[in-house]
Amino acid sequence: MASTTCFSAFLLLLLTSEFITVMGVTLPQCQRILATDQDRVQFALNLEFFEAEFFLYGALGKGLDDFEPSLAQGGPPPVGGRIANLDPTTRRIIEEFGYQEIGHIRSIRRTVGGIPRPRLNITVEAFATIVNRALNTTLSPPFDPYANTTNYLLASYLIPYNGLVGYVGTIPELVSSTNRALVASLLGVEAGQDAVIRTLLYERANETVSPYSLTVTNFTSSFSQFRNRLGMCGVKDEGLMVPLQLGAENRTTSNILSADTNSLSYSRTPQEILRILYGTSNERRPGGFLPNGGSGRIATSLLRRIF
């Protein structure tokens, strides 16, 4: 099944790369958005809040409001967060990630100002729904991100990478050197978090995720393909194992770091990020992890647009 999944990813790359640009014109859903530096950097808080709450609850059973409630700026508390059944090493790593996210939120707020925390749905049901859609099946029992270390790492696979590709896409659009320096620093840590999560999962790549008949590789490949479909702008996400044609220099099938043919990071626009977080393929239709939509001027302006 792993080889079939990898082959599907390769076909997706061939097909989508042909249709993202037609006659040299980028398709509308993949075009850059016009926004100020402040709006672009504040948009990232949607992901930083998501990461902070999921990591803090997963490691400690409590969230941002228990550490620095003012950073939420009056936004509603997340729904469904709980402590995860993690092994001691993973718990310590995730706890550190949670604290890092607090620092990220604080740094963004100090530099460009903050926005209210959006309503976050980090319930078992929200993750189970996304996982079922990614795998194109209905798992029984439903996938529970908090049940054990492997499940939690798989759920975490869904999160920091969005921040990573979002920051890669943001930096070239920024005018202020202060803002570029901030986002570059944020990107460094987000990339590190994603690399750690992917490495921990790579160590389990061929393990079957109990009680299902799927391996960790099957899950990550399906998650990445699902995000590519939701983003609607080609292949910008790859699982832990890929066909040789997608490996670094076409010499490896391992894929601990997701990158393009020159091993450069992929990038995404805010619209793509919202389509993925909402799980709707539509930046104007909330759902998924952000049931009421994102916060900040970019996300709210998209919600107000009428076809």
Coordinates of C-alpha atoms in Angstrom, one line a residue:
M1 CA 0.0 0.0 0.0
A2 CA 2.9 2.4 0.7
S3 CA 4.2 2.0 -2.8
T4 CA 0.7 2.7 -4.2
T5 CA 0.4 5.8 -2.1
C6 CA 3.8 7.1 -3.2
F7 CA 2.9 6.4 -6.9
S8 CA -0.3 8.4 -6.4
A9 CA 1.6 11.3 -5.0
F10 CA 3.9 11.2 -8.1
L11 CA 0.9 11.2 -10.4
L12 CA -0.6 14.1 -8.5
L13 CA 2.6 16.1 -9.0
L14 CA 2.6 15.5 -12.7
L15 CA -1.1 16.4 -13.1
T16 CA -1.4 19.4 -10.9
S17 CA 1.9 21.0 -12.1
E18 CA 0.4 21.2 -15.6
F19 CA -2.7 23.0 -14.5
I20 CA -1.6 25.5 -11.9
T21 CA -0.3 27.8 -14.6
V22 CA -2.1 28.1 -17.9
M23 CA -0.5 30.0 -20.8
G24 CA 1.9 31.6 -18.3
V25 CA -1.0 32.9 -16.1
T26 CA -1.3 31.8 -12.5
L27 CA -4.8 30.5 -11.8
P28 CA -6.9 32.8 -9.6
Q29 CA -6.9 30.5 -6.5
C30 CA -3.1 30.6 -6.5
Q31 CA -2.5 34.3 -6.9
R32 CA -0.9 36.4 -4.2
I33 CA -3.1 38.5 -2.0
L34 CA -2.7 42.2 -1.5
A35 CA -2.1 43.1 2.1
T36 CA 0.0 45.2 4.5
D37 CA 2.9 43.9 6.4
Q38 CA 0.8 44.1 9.6
D39 CA -2.0 42.1 8.1
R40 CA 0.4 39.4 6.8
V41 CA 2.2 38.9 10.1
Q42 CA -0.9 39.0 12.2
F43 CA -2.5 36.4 9.9
A44 CA 0.2 34.0 11.2
L45 CA -1.3 34.3 14.7
N46 CA -4.1 32.0 13.6
L47 CA -1.6 29.2 13.2
E48 CA 0.4 30.2 16.3
F49 CA -2.7 30.1 18.5
F50 CA -3.6 26.7 17.1
E51 CA -0.1 25.3 17.7
A52 CA 0.1 26.8 21.2
E53 CA -3.2 25.4 22.4
F54 CA -2.7 21.9 20.9
F55 CA 0.8 21.6 22.2
L56 CA 0.1 23.0 25.7
Y57 CA -3.0 20.9 26.2
G58 CA -1.3 17.8 24.8
A59 CA 1.7 18.0 27.1
L60 CA 0.2 19.7 30.2
G61 CA -3.6 19.5 30.0
K62 CA -3.9 23.3 30.0
G63 CA -3.7 26.1 27.5
L64 CA -2.6 29.6 26.8
D65 CA -5.0 31.1 29.3
D66 CA -3.2 29.3 32.1
F67 CA 0.1 31.0 31.2
E68 CA -0.4 34.4 29.5
P69 CA -4.2 35.0 29.0
S70 CA -3.7 38.6 27.8
L71 CA -2.2 37.2 24.6
A72 CA -5.6 35.9 23.5
Q73 CA -6.9 39.4 23.4
G74 CA -10.4 38.4 24.5
G75 CA -10.7 35.6 21.9
P76 CA -12.7 32.5 23.0
P77 CA -10.9 29.5 24.6
P78 CA -10.3 26.5 22.5
V79 CA -12.8 23.6 22.5
G80 CA -11.7 20.0 23.2
G81 CA -8.1 20.3 24.3
R82 CA -6.9 17.6 26.7
I83 CA -3.7 16.0 28.0
A84 CA -2.4 13.3 25.7
N85 CA -1.0 9.9 26.7
L86 CA 2.6 10.6 25.7
D87 CA 5.8 8.9 26.5
P88 CA 8.1 11.0 28.7
T89 CA 10.5 12.1 25.9
T90 CA 7.7 13.2 23.6
R91 CA 5.9 14.9 26.3
R92 CA 8.9 17.0 27.1
I93 CA 9.4 17.9 23.4
I94 CA 5.8 18.9 23.0
E95 CA 5.8 20.9 26.2
E96 CA 8.8 22.9 24.9
F97 CA 7.0 23.5 21.6
G98 CA 4.1 24.8 23.5
Y99 CA 6.2 27.3 25.4
Q100 CA 7.9 28.3 22.1
E101 CA 4.5 29.2 20.7
I102 CA 3.8 31.5 23.6
G103 CA 6.9 33.4 22.7
H104 CA 5.9 33.5 19.1
I105 CA 2.6 35.0 19.9
R106 CA 4.1 37.6 22.2
S107 CA 6.8 38.6 19.7
I108 CA 4.3 39.1 16.9
R109 CA 2.0 41.1 19.2
R110 CA 4.9 43.4 20.3
T111 CA 6.1 43.9 16.7
V112 CA 2.8 44.5 14.8
G113 CA 0.1 44.2 17.4
G114 CA -2.2 41.3 18.2
I115 CA -5.5 40.0 17.1
P116 CA -8.2 38.0 19.1
R117 CA -7.6 34.3 19.3
P118 CA -10.0 32.6 16.9
R119 CA -12.4 29.9 18.0
L120 CA -10.3 26.7 17.8
N121 CA -11.8 23.2 17.5
I122 CA -9.2 20.7 18.8
T123 CA -11.6 18.0 19.8
V124 CA -11.2 14.3 19.1
E125 CA -14.1 14.7 16.6
A126 CA -12.5 17.4 14.6
F127 CA -9.3 15.4 14.1
A128 CA -11.2 12.2 13.5
T129 CA -13.2 13.9 10.7
I130 CA -10.1 15.3 9.0
V131 CA -8.3 12.0 9.2
N132 CA -11.3 10.1 7.8
R133 CA -11.4 12.5 4.9
A134 CA -7.7 12.3 4.3
L135 CA -7.8 8.5 4.2
N136 CA -11.1 8.4 2.3
T137 CA -12.5 6.0 4.8
T138 CA -14.2 5.8 8.2
L139 CA -11.8 4.5 10.9
S140 CA -13.3 2.4 13.6
P141 CA -12.7 3.3 16.4
P142 CA -12.5 7.0 15.4
F143 CA -8.9 8.4 15.3
D144 CA -8.1 9.9 18.7
P145 CA -5.1 12.3 18.6
Y146 CA -4.7 12.2 22.4
A147 CA -4.8 8.4 22.8
N148 CA -1.1 7.7 22.5
T149 CA 2.3 9.0 21.3
T150 CA 2.0 7.9 17.7
N151 CA -1.5 9.3 17.3
Y152 CA -0.5 12.6 18.8
L153 CA 2.6 12.8 16.5
L154 CA 0.4 12.1 13.5
A155 CA -2.0 14.8 14.6
S156 CA 0.9 17.2 15.1
Y157 CA 2.1 16.4 11.5
L158 CA -1.0 18.3 10.4
I159 CA 0.1 21.6 12.2
P160 CA 3.6 23.2 12.1
Y161 CA 4.1 22.5 8.4
N162 CA 1.3 24.9 7.6
G163 CA 3.2 27.6 9.5
L164 CA 6.4 26.8 7.8
V165 CA 5.1 27.1 4.3
G166 CA 3.1 30.1 5.2
Y167 CA 6.1 31.9 6.5
V168 CA 8.1 31.0 3.4
G169 CA 5.4 32.6 1.4
T170 CA 5.1 35.6 3.6
I171 CA 8.7 36.8 3.8
P172 CA 9.1 37.9 0.1
E173 CA 5.9 40.0 0.4
L174 CA 7.1 42.0 3.5
V175 CA 8.4 45.6 3.1
S176 CA 9.8 46.3 6.5
S177 CA 13.2 44.8 7.4
T178 CA 12.0 44.5 11.0
N179 CA 9.0 42.4 10.0
R180 CA 11.2 40.2 7.7
A181 CA 13.6 39.6 10.5
L182 CA 10.8 38.6 12.8
V183 CA 9.2 36.2 10.3
A184 CA 12.6 34.7 9.4
S185 CA 13.1 34.0 13.1
L186 CA 9.7 32.5 13.5
L187 CA 10.3 30.3 10.4
G188 CA 13.5 28.9 11.8
V189 CA 11.7 27.5 14.9
E190 CA 8.6 26.3 12.9
A191 CA 10.9 24.4 10.5
G192 CA 12.7 22.9 13.5
Q193 CA 9.4 21.8 15.1
D194 CA 8.2 20.2 11.8
A195 CA 11.6 18.4 11.3
V196 CA 11.5 17.0 14.9
I197 CA 7.9 15.7 14.4
R198 CA 8.7 14.2 11.0
T199 CA 11.8 12.6 12.3
L200 CA 10.0 11.0 15.3
L201 CA 7.4 9.7 12.8
Y202 CA 10.1 8.5 10.4
E203 CA 11.5 6.3 13.1
R204 CA 8.0 4.7 13.2
A205 CA 7.4 4.8 9.4
N206 CA 6.8 1.1 8.9
E207 CA 4.9 0.6 12.1
T208 CA 1.2 -0.2 12.0
V209 CA -1.0 2.4 13.7
S210 CA -3.0 0.3 16.1
P211 CA -5.8 -0.7 15.8
Y212 CA -5.9 0.1 12.1
S213 CA -4.3 -1.8 9.2
L214 CA -2.4 1.3 8.0
T215 CA 1.2 2.3 8.7
V216 CA 2.6 5.6 9.8
T217 CA 3.8 6.1 6.2
N218 CA 0.3 5.5 4.9
F219 CA -1.1 8.1 7.2
T220 CA 1.5 10.8 6.4
S221 CA 1.2 10.3 2.7
S222 CA -2.5 10.6 2.8
F223 CA -2.4 13.6 5.0
S224 CA 0.0 15.4 2.6
Q225 CA -2.0 14.5 -0.5
F226 CA -5.2 15.7 1.3
R227 CA -3.6 19.1 2.1
N228 CA -2.5 19.4 -1.5
R229 CA -6.1 18.9 -2.6
L230 CA -7.4 21.3 -0.1
G231 CA -4.8 24.0 -1.0
M232 CA -5.7 23.7 -4.7
C233 CA -2.3 24.9 -5.9
G234 CA -0.4 21.8 -6.7
V235 CA 2.0 19.7 -4.8
K236 CA 3.5 21.6 -1.9
D237 CA 3.4 18.8 0.7
E238 CA 4.9 15.3 0.7
G239 CA 4.8 12.4 3.1
L240 CA 7.7 10.6 4.8
M241 CA 8.3 8.3 1.9
V242 CA 8.1 9.3 -1.8
P243 CA 8.9 7.8 -5.2
L244 CA 12.5 8.1 -6.2
Q245 CA 11.5 10.8 -8.7
L246 CA 10.4 13.1 -5.8
G247 CA 13.4 12.3 -3.5
A248 CA 16.3 14.6 -3.0
E249 CA 18.3 14.6 -6.2
N250 CA 16.2 11.6 -7.3
R251 CA 18.4 9.5 -5.1
T252 CA 16.3 8.6 -2.1
T253 CA 12.8 7.6 -1.2
S254 CA 13.1 8.9 2.3
N255 CA 11.6 12.3 2.8
I256 CA 12.2 13.5 6.3
L257 CA 12.0 17.1 5.1
S258 CA 9.4 18.1 2.5
A259 CA 10.9 20.1 -0.3
D260 CA 10.8 20.7 -4.0
T261 CA 13.1 19.3 -6.7
N262 CA 16.0 21.5 -5.6
S263 CA 15.3 20.8 -1.9
L264 CA 13.9 24.3 -1.4
S265 CA 10.9 24.8 0.9
Y266 CA 7.5 25.0 -0.6
S267 CA 5.4 28.2 0.1
R268 CA 1.7 28.8 0.5
T269 CA -0.5 31.9 0.4
P270 CA -3.0 32.8 3.2
Q271 CA -5.8 31.6 1.0
E272 CA -4.3 28.2 0.7
I273 CA -3.6 28.0 4.5
L274 CA -7.3 28.9 5.2
R275 CA -8.6 26.2 2.8
I276 CA -6.5 23.7 4.7
L277 CA -7.3 24.8 8.2
Y278 CA -11.0 25.0 7.3
G279 CA -10.9 21.7 5.6
T280 CA -13.3 23.1 2.9
S281 CA -11.0 24.0 0.0
N282 CA -12.6 27.4 0.3
E283 CA -11.1 30.3 2.1
R284 CA -14.6 31.9 2.4
R285 CA -16.2 28.8 4.1
P286 CA -15.0 28.1 7.6
G287 CA -15.0 24.7 9.3
G288 CA -12.5 22.1 10.5
F289 CA -10.1 23.5 13.1
L290 CA -11.5 27.1 12.7
P291 CA -15.3 26.7 12.8
N292 CA -16.0 30.4 13.0
G293 CA -13.2 31.4 10.6
G294 CA -9.8 32.9 11.1
S295 CA -9.0 36.1 12.9
G296 CA -7.3 39.2 11.6
R297 CA -8.0 41.4 8.6
I298 CA -7.0 38.9 5.9
A299 CA -9.2 36.1 7.1
T300 CA -12.2 38.2 8.0
S301 CA -12.1 40.2 4.7
L302 CA -12.2 36.9 2.8
L303 CA -15.3 35.8 4.8
R304 CA -17.0 39.0 3.8
R305 CA -16.5 38.7 0.1
I306 CA -19.5 37.7 -2.0
F307 CA -19.2 35.7 -5.2

